[in-house]
């Protein structure tokens, strides 16, 4: 693993170096074979289902800044040579590194490409020159009150906002796929079909072929201009192959690790914790257990559903759920319990005094009696394609609530619309991926997220107002204050039972050393051969 | 009554019959007395005792939620039979009735019913089950109905074939010339003669129904949790097989044991009921269908 010291050294090297230009001599040629992963749906930065720097988004594209492998959320410059936030917070001036090339001869990166990429993300220009009606960016929200990019020179520009948007520097530019820069020239030349087959970025690897639900092949970009500077010299892989599957055919358990154990793959991500534990004694492989403090598992209670409308019933459920047992049911003895939405690792927004609700069956029974809720029967479900342990966790919740006299029907295959319908959904076991800014974490629980991600259907005007304030506020102490208030409102709504931060487990062949960002996402180009 | 007793005695006289009978009797006993003989509540979770190896307390160890494997297999027996028996019997009843009508009445009714049966037959049972359960949702009743739906066309085609071949027998013609109505001929004369071969198929289809149900549950579309369905136990055991193989042992042995028992019993019954068919392989129904044409 990359240590913090290495990380600091490489960051220092990055800051000192000019772009390397083409023709760098590479180490011996090899292929990194990445075992079965869920297909991102598309390689487009704005319509993929990942929305975070997972391969190929972290290998094919680059942004103005990025995070580095390790455990610290400290963005470093990538395509940007300098980046400066104005004192009033409404503009960010940037200067690009010169001489950075796009893949496949689509020319040099300029400020026009930055403008095009951000306009495209926010729907100010069409997603593709020949976009169909449904082709829209999923992630315009990552740009807050973005107004425009004023191009002031070939390599310089100013990102302008209507009002200050603090998450831009922590979230959109270094982390979200929506902040990645695409080639305007390539997009115009290729059109939708050509683009989706092999999109064009400036990253150290370019797409060779993409067969949905089957395979993604990337090769080293020979003319890599070196936004990653000196780092790129040490990338040992000539080719990266990612095996892709769809969620219904995704292997689980030992079937997922078998490829690495047999030598067919060099790396597999999202293996079960039990397998990671088992493989720790296997000398031919290396197992990794990675904390994902930004991602979280929790239970949502639909506060609008007649069966759950009485707060006492929801409170009773909160006392019935055995949170440590739910964590154990995910085989995660290493996971941290979550008491509110924001993790301490976020660095901003953490609520240290968040209440910890211990299990109390008698209290729950009393609350149910006060609410006059007898013979209560509730449905519990989770969206398809969720975590492998979802069925197990839901059975523990079922057993927990049964002790309070609530019968829970576990729906393993609910229709897609089930959870998102406020008149239908009841209890939802939820696993959300997060990002390193509290604004992003809170975004899914606003009133306008009904039917999208707010499955508790708790709508609070104060919360929405605070969310807007959080977007505009740049002072971290004040942001933390706002975030704590928002978490208090969530707690009072009784719509959420927090369980744990996620943990990702991975395995590599013994001669490969993997590298991950602070939320446990793999950075393939930083993988090393040992 | 004496005929039944005689059949039973003849079955028990054969080694396969007596073994099958013993297994089926034991299975039924376990199913009926499940709550009494299971050492633990099959849904009782004990996180501290996950993946325990067999011990005096837990003869077959515990699963990934610390539940007693043996208790889950025992309760699973009851569940398997609760689904298999009604499914096969309702498929049998519906198939027999519709096949009898189709075969004897003929004409448009025959053509319509045959097309319906052929439509269902064109889907493999598990695929049909998966599609239907996705549509109607998971429950014991729905699983039973889905299995019944996938089996009834066999009975319909079989009964229709038997009715077709019997309707031209001299004794039926004689009955008709005496002025007997359709209902009387169908239910009083045709039906009793069709029962033995159909009952053979019923006995042979019980294990099929158990396996279809376990297959659906294994694929995540069976009875919802926490029901200790054998297919679910297999699925959960399979996912964690590298950690502990014990959760797999119980359901695996149970399915092999019970399907073997019912198959042995069914085959012995077939040999006795229709000596002409002795020694033929499974799917007697298909053979009879071909014969009937």
Coordinates of C-alpha atoms in Angstrom, one line a residue, chain B residues 144-266:
Chain B
X144 CA -47.4 -23.7 -4.9
X145 CA -49.5 -22.3 -7.7
X146 CA -46.6 -21.7 -9.9
X147 CA -45.3 -25.3 -9.5
X148 CA -48.9 -26.6 -10.1
X149 CA -49.1 -24.5 -13.2
X150 CA -45.8 -25.9 -14.6
X151 CA -46.9 -29.5 -13.9
X152 CA -50.6 -29.5 -14.8
X153 CA -50.1 -29.7 -18.6
X154 CA -48.4 -33.0 -18.2
X155 CA -51.4 -34.4 -16.5
X156 CA -53.7 -32.8 -19.0
X157 CA -51.9 -34.3 -22.0
X158 CA -51.7 -37.7 -20.2
X159 CA -55.4 -37.7 -19.2
X160 CA -56.4 -36.6 -22.6
X161 CA -54.5 -39.4 -24.2
X162 CA -56.0 -42.0 -21.9
X163 CA -59.5 -40.6 -22.5
X164 CA -59.0 -40.7 -26.2
X165 CA -57.8 -44.3 -26.2
X166 CA -60.5 -45.4 -23.9
X167 CA -63.5 -43.7 -25.4
X168 CA -63.6 -46.2 -28.3
X169 CA -63.5 -49.2 -26.1
X170 CA -66.5 -51.5 -26.6
X171 CA -67.7 -51.1 -23.0
X172 CA -67.9 -47.3 -23.4
X173 CA -69.7 -47.7 -26.7
X174 CA -72.1 -50.1 -25.0
X175 CA -72.7 -47.6 -22.2
X176 CA -73.3 -44.9 -24.8
X177 CA -75.8 -47.0 -26.7
X178 CA -77.7 -47.6 -23.4
X179 CA -78.3 -43.8 -23.3
X180 CA -75.7 -42.8 -20.6
X181 CA -74.9 -39.1 -20.5
X182 CA -71.4 -37.6 -21.0
X183 CA -70.9 -36.9 -17.3
X184 CA -71.8 -40.4 -16.3
X185 CA -69.5 -42.0 -18.9
X186 CA -66.6 -39.6 -18.1
X187 CA -66.7 -39.8 -14.3
X188 CA -68.1 -43.3 -13.7
X189 CA -66.4 -45.2 -16.5
X190 CA -63.4 -43.4 -17.9
X191 CA -62.1 -41.9 -14.7
X192 CA -61.6 -45.0 -12.6
X193 CA -59.7 -46.6 -15.5
X194 CA -57.4 -43.6 -15.9
X195 CA -56.4 -43.3 -12.3
X196 CA -53.7 -45.9 -11.8
X197 CA -51.3 -44.6 -14.4
X198 CA -51.9 -41.0 -13.3
X199 CA -51.3 -41.8 -9.7
X200 CA -48.0 -43.3 -10.6
X201 CA -47.0 -40.0 -12.2
X202 CA -48.2 -38.2 -9.1
X203 CA -45.9 -40.3 -6.9
X204 CA -43.0 -39.6 -9.3
X205 CA -43.8 -35.9 -9.5
X206 CA -43.5 -35.2 -5.8
X207 CA -39.7 -35.2 -5.9
X208 CA -39.9 -33.1 -9.1
X209 CA -42.0 -30.5 -7.3
X210 CA -39.5 -30.5 -4.3
X211 CA -36.6 -29.9 -6.7
X212 CA -38.4 -27.2 -8.7
X213 CA -39.3 -25.4 -5.5
X214 CA -35.7 -25.7 -4.1
X215 CA -34.4 -24.5 -7.5
X216 CA -36.6 -21.4 -7.4
X217 CA -35.6 -20.7 -3.9
X218 CA -32.0 -21.2 -4.7
X219 CA -32.4 -18.6 -7.4
X220 CA -33.9 -16.2 -4.9
X221 CA -37.5 -16.5 -6.0
X222 CA -38.9 -19.0 -3.5
X223 CA -40.6 -18.6 -0.2
X224 CA -39.6 -15.3 1.5
X225 CA -37.3 -15.4 4.5
X226 CA -37.0 -16.4 7.3
X227 CA -38.6 -19.6 6.0
X228 CA -36.0 -22.4 6.2
X229 CA -36.5 -23.5 2.6
X230 CA -34.0 -26.1 1.4
X231 CA -33.2 -24.1 -1.7
X232 CA -32.5 -21.0 0.4
X233 CA -30.3 -23.0 2.8
X234 CA -28.4 -24.3 -0.2
X235 CA -28.0 -20.8 -1.6
X236 CA -26.8 -19.3 1.7
X237 CA -24.5 -22.3 2.2
X238 CA -23.1 -22.0 -1.2
X239 CA -22.2 -18.3 -0.7
X240 CA -20.3 -19.1 2.5
X241 CA -19.0 -22.5 1.5
X242 CA -15.4 -21.5 1.8
X243 CA -16.0 -20.5 5.4
X244 CA -18.0 -23.5 6.5
X245 CA -19.5 -26.3 4.5
X246 CA -21.8 -27.5 7.3
X247 CA -24.8 -25.3 6.4
X248 CA -24.8 -27.2 3.0
X249 CA -24.7 -30.7 4.4
X250 CA -28.2 -30.8 5.9
X251 CA -30.3 -29.5 2.9
X252 CA -28.2 -31.4 0.4
X253 CA -28.7 -34.7 2.2
X254 CA -32.3 -33.9 2.8
X255 CA -33.0 -33.3 -0.8
X256 CA -31.2 -36.4 -1.9
X257 CA -32.8 -38.5 0.8
X258 CA -36.4 -37.4 0.2
X259 CA -36.3 -37.4 -3.6
X260 CA -34.7 -40.8 -3.6
X261 CA -37.4 -42.1 -1.2
X262 CA -40.3 -40.7 -3.3
X263 CA -38.8 -41.9 -6.5
X264 CA -38.2 -45.5 -5.2
X265 CA -41.8 -45.6 -3.9
X266 CA -43.2 -44.2 -7.2

